[in-house]
C-alpha positions in Angstrom: -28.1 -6.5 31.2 -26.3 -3.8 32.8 -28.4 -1.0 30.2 -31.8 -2.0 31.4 -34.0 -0.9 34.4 -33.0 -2.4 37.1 -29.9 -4.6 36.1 -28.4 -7.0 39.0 -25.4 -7.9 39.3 -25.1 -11.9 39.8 -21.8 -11.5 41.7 -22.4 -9.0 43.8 -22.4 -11.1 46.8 -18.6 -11.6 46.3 -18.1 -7.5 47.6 -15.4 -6.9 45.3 -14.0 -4.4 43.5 -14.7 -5.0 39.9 -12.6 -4.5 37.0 -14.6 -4.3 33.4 -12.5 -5.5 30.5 -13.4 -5.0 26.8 -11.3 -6.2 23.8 -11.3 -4.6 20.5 -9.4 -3.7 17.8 -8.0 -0.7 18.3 -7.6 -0.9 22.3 -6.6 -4.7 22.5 -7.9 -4.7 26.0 -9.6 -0.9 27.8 -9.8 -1.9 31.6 -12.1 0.2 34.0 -13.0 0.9 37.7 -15.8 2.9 38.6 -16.6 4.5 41.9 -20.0 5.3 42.8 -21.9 7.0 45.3 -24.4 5.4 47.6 -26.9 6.6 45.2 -25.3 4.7 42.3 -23.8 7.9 40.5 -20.4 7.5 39.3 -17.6 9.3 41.4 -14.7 8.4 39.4 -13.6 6.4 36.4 -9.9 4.9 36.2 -8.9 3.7 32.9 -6.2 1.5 31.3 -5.6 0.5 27.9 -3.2 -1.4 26.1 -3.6 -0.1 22.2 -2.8 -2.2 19.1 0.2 0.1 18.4 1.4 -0.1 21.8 1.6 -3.9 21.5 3.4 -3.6 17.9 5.6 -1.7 19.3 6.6 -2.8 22.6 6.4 -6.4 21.4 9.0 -5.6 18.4 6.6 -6.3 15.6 7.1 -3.5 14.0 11.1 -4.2 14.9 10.6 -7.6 13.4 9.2 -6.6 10.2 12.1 -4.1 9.0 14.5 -6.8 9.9 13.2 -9.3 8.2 12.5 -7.5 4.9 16.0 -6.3 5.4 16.8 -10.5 5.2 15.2 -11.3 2.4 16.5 -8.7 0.3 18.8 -11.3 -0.4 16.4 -13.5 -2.0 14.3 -11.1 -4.1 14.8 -12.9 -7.3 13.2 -15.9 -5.7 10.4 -13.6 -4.6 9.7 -12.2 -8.0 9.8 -15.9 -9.7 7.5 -17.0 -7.0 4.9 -14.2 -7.1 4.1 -15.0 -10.8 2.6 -18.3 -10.0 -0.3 -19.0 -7.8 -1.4 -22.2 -6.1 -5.2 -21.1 -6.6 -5.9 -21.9 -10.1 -8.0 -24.9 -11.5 -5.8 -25.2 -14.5 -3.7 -28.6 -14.5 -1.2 -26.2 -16.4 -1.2 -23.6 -13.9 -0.6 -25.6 -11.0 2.5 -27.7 -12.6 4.0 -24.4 -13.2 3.8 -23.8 -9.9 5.3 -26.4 -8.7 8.6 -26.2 -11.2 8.9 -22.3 -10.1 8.8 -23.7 -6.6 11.5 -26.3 -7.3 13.2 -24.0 -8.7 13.2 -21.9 -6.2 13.2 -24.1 -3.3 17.4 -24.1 -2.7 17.8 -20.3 -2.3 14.4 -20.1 0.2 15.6 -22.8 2.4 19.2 -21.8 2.8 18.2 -18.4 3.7 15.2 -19.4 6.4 17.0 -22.1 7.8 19.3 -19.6 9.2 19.7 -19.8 13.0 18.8 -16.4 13.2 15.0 -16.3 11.9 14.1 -19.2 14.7 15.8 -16.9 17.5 13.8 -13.9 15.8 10.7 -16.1 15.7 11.6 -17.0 19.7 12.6 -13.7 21.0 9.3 -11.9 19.1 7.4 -15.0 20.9 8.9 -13.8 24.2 8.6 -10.0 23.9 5.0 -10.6 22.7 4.1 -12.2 26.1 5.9 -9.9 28.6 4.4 -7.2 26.7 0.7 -8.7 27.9 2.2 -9.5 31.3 3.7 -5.9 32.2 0.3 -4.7 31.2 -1.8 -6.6 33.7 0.8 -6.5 36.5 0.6 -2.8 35.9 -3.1 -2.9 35.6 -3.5 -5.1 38.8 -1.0 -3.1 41.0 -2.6 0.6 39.8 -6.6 -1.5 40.7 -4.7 -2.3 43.5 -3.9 0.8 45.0 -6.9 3.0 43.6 -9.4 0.5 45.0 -6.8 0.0 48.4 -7.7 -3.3 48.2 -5.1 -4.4 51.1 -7.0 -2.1 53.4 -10.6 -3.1 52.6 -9.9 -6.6 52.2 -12.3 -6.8 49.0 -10.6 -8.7 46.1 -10.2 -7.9 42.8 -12.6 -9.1 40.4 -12.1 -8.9 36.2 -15.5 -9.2 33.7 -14.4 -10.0 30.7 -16.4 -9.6 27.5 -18.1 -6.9 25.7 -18.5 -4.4 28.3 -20.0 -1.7 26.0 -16.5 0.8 26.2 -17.1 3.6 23.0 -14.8 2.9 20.1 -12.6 6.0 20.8 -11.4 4.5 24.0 -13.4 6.8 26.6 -15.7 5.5 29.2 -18.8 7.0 29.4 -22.4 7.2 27.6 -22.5 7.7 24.0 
């Protein structure tokens, strides 16, 4: 819609200063603000993005992960016993082998993930995961805030969500 000749915007009764999300891969979520011109050319572009490594990092995924290898160094053996079977087979055979390693196993595994301390990892990566999305929209919402002076206008905010045809490298623009 907005590509074509003459595009309309159906909300553009609501006079607001519209915000243009797009999620992806690499930029979990790329907000922009464009200012235009009376004639419809673009003044200015503002830009936000929270990246896939920002959110690994900030999160503590990438925290997580060397911790918890670093856990079950412990149960390696159990590891190595388990990776030699597989659950996808269509042998009888196959699967009852299985199921003895995992009995087998099953003592060493439980003692070690039933510790209190992988459910409070679990919980506080839960936790950091979320503020980690929060702190990015307050942030984006206070910097829209104050580049749009939305206080002194009195036209709200507005997000559109979807696929708002951002290039993959993360720049606004035409490609």
């Amino acid at each position: 819609m907005g590509k074509q000749e003459g595009a309309v915007n159906p909300l553009a009764h609501l006079n607001a200063h519209w915000l243009g999300c797009d999620p992806g891969k690499t930029n979990l979520a790329t907000v922009a603000h464009e200012e235009r011109y009376p004639s419809g050319a673009v003044e200015s572009v503002w830009q936000r993005s929270l990246t896939a490594g920002q959110y690994y990092r900030q999160s503590g995924i990438t925290q997580h992960a060397k911790v918890s290898k670093a856990w079950m160094a412990g149960i390696q053996p159990e590891h190595d016993m388990l990776s030699q079977v597989t659950t996808y087979t269509a042998s009888l055979q196959r699967y009852w082998e299985y199921a003895a390693v995992t009995l087998v196993t099953w003592p060493a595994m439980w003692a070690e993930l039933s510790k209190p301390r992988w459910s409070n990892a679990r919980f506080r990566l839960y936790r950091y995961k979320q503020s980690t999305v929060a702190k990015f929209w307050a942030e984006t919402v206070r910097g829209a805030m104050v580049r749009c002076n939305s206080a002194a206008t009195g036209r709200p905010l507005a997000l559109a969500y979807g696929a708002a045809d951002f290039s993959g490298s993360g720049s606004i623009g035409s490609r």
